[in-house]
């Protein structure tokens, strides 16, 4: 199961934290109309991140744009979560994840558009390539929402895509790769 501090608490980890590609960290987020609060992991050593970050949201409120909550502190943070789930608050509002050398935080953003990179996406039968979805936001640089976007391929006999944006070539041909997130849609030739 997922690793979770639980209950808007701080869990201190003495030493290092290594979240493997198949691992999950679950963070409780409490939303109000005034603020955003969360569980927190305090790692006394380094933290290496991969796998999934799962947000579980509580509260009926819609936190203000740009409000934030620190999710993890460590002596050094390397890597990023491969996927983020549970990030949508409602409408175009979502939780983005910001990484610094010593912490990660959730920040509230409003999406203004969506883009897939690279353009075009290229792969061959039997090979995989990673595509990424970036949400343009009203304040700040584009946010990577690859793991929160919904992915599809117009021709699954040519190429298939998983929830993490990994495209697998099935047979020669071309198709269109599509992503959607909080009402925005993007496409890339494949």
Tab-separated table of C-alpha atoms in Angstrom:
chain	number	residue	atom	x	y	z
A	1	UNK	CA	0.000	0.000	0.000
A	2	UNK	CA	0.970	3.645	-0.115
A	3	UNK	CA	3.238	5.307	2.406
A	4	UNK	CA	1.143	7.930	4.233
A	5	UNK	CA	1.756	10.170	7.270
A	6	UNK	CA	-2.040	10.469	7.808
A	7	UNK	CA	-4.196	13.006	9.566
A	8	UNK	CA	-2.490	16.353	8.768
A	9	UNK	CA	0.508	15.326	10.851
A	10	UNK	CA	4.246	15.599	10.458
A	11	UNK	CA	6.007	12.272	10.190
A	12	UNK	CA	9.754	12.423	10.850
A	13	UNK	CA	11.944	9.892	9.095
A	14	UNK	CA	15.367	9.457	10.675
A	15	UNK	CA	17.791	8.888	7.802
A	16	UNK	CA	16.967	8.707	4.113
A	17	UNK	CA	13.786	8.166	2.100
A	18	UNK	CA	13.866	6.312	-1.214
A	19	UNK	CA	10.532	6.100	-3.010
A	20	UNK	CA	10.875	3.435	-5.710
A	21	UNK	CA	9.210	3.663	-9.168
A	22	UNK	CA	6.454	1.302	-7.955
A	23	UNK	CA	5.993	3.114	-4.622
A	24	UNK	CA	3.375	5.655	-3.642
A	25	UNK	CA	3.348	8.504	-1.134
A	26	UNK	CA	-0.133	9.584	-0.050
A	27	UNK	CA	-0.579	13.097	1.313
A	28	UNK	CA	-3.785	14.400	2.913
A	29	UNK	CA	-4.637	17.945	1.805
A	30	UNK	CA	-7.209	19.985	3.744
A	31	UNK	CA	-8.864	22.728	1.697
A	32	UNK	CA	-10.614	25.783	3.067
A	33	UNK	CA	-11.611	29.022	1.382
A	34	UNK	CA	-8.692	30.679	3.173
A	35	UNK	CA	-5.830	28.208	3.131
A	36	UNK	CA	-4.302	24.872	2.223
A	37	UNK	CA	-2.770	22.533	4.822
A	38	UNK	CA	-1.269	19.083	4.447
A	39	UNK	CA	0.532	16.154	5.974
A	40	UNK	CA	4.282	16.621	5.983
A	41	UNK	CA	7.226	14.267	5.763
A	42	UNK	CA	10.344	15.549	7.559
A	43	UNK	CA	13.333	13.501	6.390
A	44	UNK	CA	16.549	14.071	8.346
A	45	UNK	CA	18.671	12.764	5.457
A	46	UNK	CA	18.290	12.818	1.679
A	47	UNK	CA	15.056	11.976	-0.164
A	48	UNK	CA	15.040	10.257	-3.563
A	49	UNK	CA	11.695	10.537	-5.335
A	50	UNK	CA	10.077	8.363	-8.017
A	51	UNK	CA	6.752	6.563	-8.212
A	52	UNK	CA	3.428	8.178	-7.439
A	53	UNK	CA	2.322	11.120	-5.322
A	54	UNK	CA	-1.337	10.719	-4.333
A	55	UNK	CA	-3.311	13.649	-3.008
A	56	UNK	CA	-6.348	12.874	-0.854
A	57	UNK	CA	-8.345	16.074	-0.514
A	58	UNK	CA	-10.648	16.985	2.366
A	59	UNK	CA	-12.889	19.981	2.907
A	60	UNK	CA	-15.442	21.770	0.798
A	61	UNK	CA	-13.448	24.960	0.291
A	62	UNK	CA	-11.600	26.278	-2.726
A	63	UNK	CA	-8.213	27.551	-1.573
A	64	UNK	CA	-6.952	30.849	-2.976
A	65	UNK	CA	-4.778	30.934	-6.066
A	66	UNK	CA	-1.069	30.529	-5.185
A	67	UNK	CA	-1.726	29.226	-1.658
A	68	UNK	CA	0.726	26.458	-0.831
A	69	UNK	CA	1.637	23.767	1.659
A	70	UNK	CA	5.014	22.110	2.247
A	71	UNK	CA	4.751	18.353	1.691
A	72	UNK	CA	8.311	17.150	2.356
A	73	UNK	CA	11.548	18.543	3.756
A	74	UNK	CA	14.920	16.778	3.527
A	75	UNK	CA	18.620	17.536	3.612
A	76	UNK	CA	18.603	16.999	-0.167
A	77	UNK	CA	15.800	16.135	-2.616
A	78	UNK	CA	16.624	14.334	-5.857
A	79	UNK	CA	14.266	13.144	-8.561
A	80	UNK	CA	10.573	13.838	-8.962
A	81	UNK	CA	7.404	11.797	-8.677
A	82	UNK	CA	6.609	10.013	-11.951
A	83	UNK	CA	2.875	10.580	-11.559
A	84	UNK	CA	0.652	12.810	-9.445
A	85	UNK	CA	-2.971	11.820	-8.837
A	86	UNK	CA	-5.809	13.565	-7.023
A	87	UNK	CA	-4.503	17.008	-8.023
A	88	UNK	CA	-7.707	18.474	-9.469
A	89	UNK	CA	-9.532	20.830	-7.096
A	90	UNK	CA	-12.353	21.823	-9.440
A	91	UNK	CA	-12.920	23.841	-12.590
A	92	UNK	CA	-9.473	24.879	-13.857
A	93	UNK	CA	-7.932	24.922	-10.346
A	94	UNK	CA	-5.404	22.226	-9.442
A	95	UNK	CA	-2.491	21.386	-7.159
A	96	UNK	CA	0.891	21.704	-8.826
A	97	UNK	CA	4.026	20.236	-7.272
A	98	UNK	CA	7.104	22.421	-6.840
A	99	UNK	CA	10.515	20.882	-6.215
A	100	UNK	CA	13.485	22.638	-4.606
A	101	UNK	CA	16.816	21.130	-3.464
A	102	UNK	CA	15.483	20.671	0.109
A	103	UNK	CA	11.682	20.454	-0.107
A	104	UNK	CA	8.599	19.821	-2.192
A	105	UNK	CA	5.393	21.808	-1.905
A	106	UNK	CA	1.893	21.819	-3.372
A	107	UNK	CA	0.737	25.137	-4.845
A	108	UNK	CA	-2.716	26.084	-6.121
A	109	UNK	CA	-2.778	27.049	-9.815
A	110	UNK	CA	-5.415	27.899	-12.414
A	111	UNK	CA	-4.787	26.258	-15.783
A	112	UNK	CA	-5.071	28.417	-18.907
A	113	UNK	CA	-4.064	25.827	-21.522
A	114	UNK	CA	-2.370	22.490	-22.196
A	115	UNK	CA	0.530	21.368	-24.395
A	116	UNK	CA	2.119	17.999	-25.214
A	117	UNK	CA	5.879	17.677	-25.692
A	118	UNK	CA	7.721	16.650	-27.761
A	119	UNK	CA	6.010	17.687	-30.997
A	120	UNK	CA	5.783	15.428	-32.938
A	121	UNK	CA	6.020	12.308	-30.764
A	122	UNK	CA	7.959	9.572	-32.568
A	123	UNK	CA	8.331	5.897	-31.779
A	124	UNK	CA	8.660	2.619	-33.627
A	125	UNK	CA	6.900	-0.737	-33.320
A	126	UNK	CA	8.110	-2.406	-30.131
A	127	UNK	CA	9.699	0.761	-28.697
A	128	UNK	CA	8.515	3.270	-26.106
A	129	UNK	CA	8.900	7.011	-25.705
A	130	UNK	CA	7.721	9.332	-22.944
A	131	UNK	CA	5.434	12.234	-23.762
A	132	UNK	CA	4.720	15.012	-21.278
A	133	UNK	CA	1.719	17.275	-20.695
A	134	UNK	CA	2.288	20.808	-19.421
A	135	UNK	CA	-0.477	23.073	-18.156
A	136	UNK	CA	-0.033	26.763	-18.861
A	137	UNK	CA	-0.978	28.614	-15.683
A	138	UNK	CA	-2.150	32.108	-14.844
A	139	UNK	CA	0.815	32.725	-12.522
A	140	UNK	CA	4.211	31.129	-13.044
A	141	UNK	CA	5.898	28.717	-15.420
A	142	UNK	CA	4.032	25.807	-17.053
A	143	UNK	CA	3.335	22.906	-14.674
A	144	UNK	CA	4.067	19.291	-15.546
A	145	UNK	CA	0.692	17.502	-15.275
A	146	UNK	CA	1.708	14.356	-17.182
A	147	UNK	CA	0.562	11.971	-14.450
A	148	UNK	CA	-2.724	13.804	-13.865
A	149	UNK	CA	-3.714	14.178	-17.537
A	150	UNK	CA	-5.976	11.700	-19.323
A	151	UNK	CA	-4.140	10.177	-22.303
A	152	UNK	CA	-5.347	8.478	-25.488
A	153	UNK	CA	-4.252	7.491	-28.976
A	154	UNK	CA	-6.623	7.814	-31.938
A	155	UNK	CA	-5.383	4.478	-33.349
A	156	UNK	CA	-4.460	1.968	-30.651
A	157	UNK	CA	-3.431	-0.509	-33.383
A	158	UNK	CA	-0.591	1.907	-34.250
A	159	UNK	CA	0.388	3.205	-30.789
A	160	UNK	CA	-0.854	2.919	-27.213
A	161	UNK	CA	-0.311	5.324	-24.320
A	162	UNK	CA	-0.520	4.663	-20.578
A	163	UNK	CA	-1.558	6.932	-17.697
A	164	UNK	CA	2.013	8.198	-17.307
A	165	UNK	CA	2.236	9.390	-20.944
A	166	UNK	CA	4.470	6.503	-22.037
A	167	UNK	CA	3.761	5.742	-25.696
A	168	UNK	CA	4.379	2.235	-27.093
A	169	UNK	CA	4.627	1.723	-30.834
A	170	UNK	CA	2.504	-1.245	-31.934
A	171	UNK	CA	2.660	-1.179	-35.755
A	172	UNK	CA	3.876	1.134	-38.542
A	173	UNK	CA	1.601	4.091	-39.225
A	174	UNK	CA	0.623	7.460	-37.861
A	175	UNK	CA	-2.013	8.634	-35.431
A	176	UNK	CA	-2.724	11.440	-33.003
A	177	UNK	CA	-1.749	11.430	-29.328
A	178	UNK	CA	-4.227	13.288	-27.112
A	179	UNK	CA	-4.140	14.577	-23.536
A	180	UNK	CA	-6.816	16.336	-21.491
A	181	UNK	CA	-6.626	18.070	-18.119
A	182	UNK	CA	-9.188	20.248	-16.257
A	183	UNK	CA	-11.163	20.862	-19.445
A	184	UNK	CA	-8.196	21.662	-21.687
A	185	UNK	CA	-7.148	19.414	-24.577
A	186	UNK	CA	-3.891	19.019	-26.471
A	187	UNK	CA	-2.754	16.823	-29.304
A	188	UNK	CA	0.453	15.823	-31.017
A	189	UNK	CA	1.073	13.946	-34.249
A	190	UNK	CA	2.467	10.478	-33.666
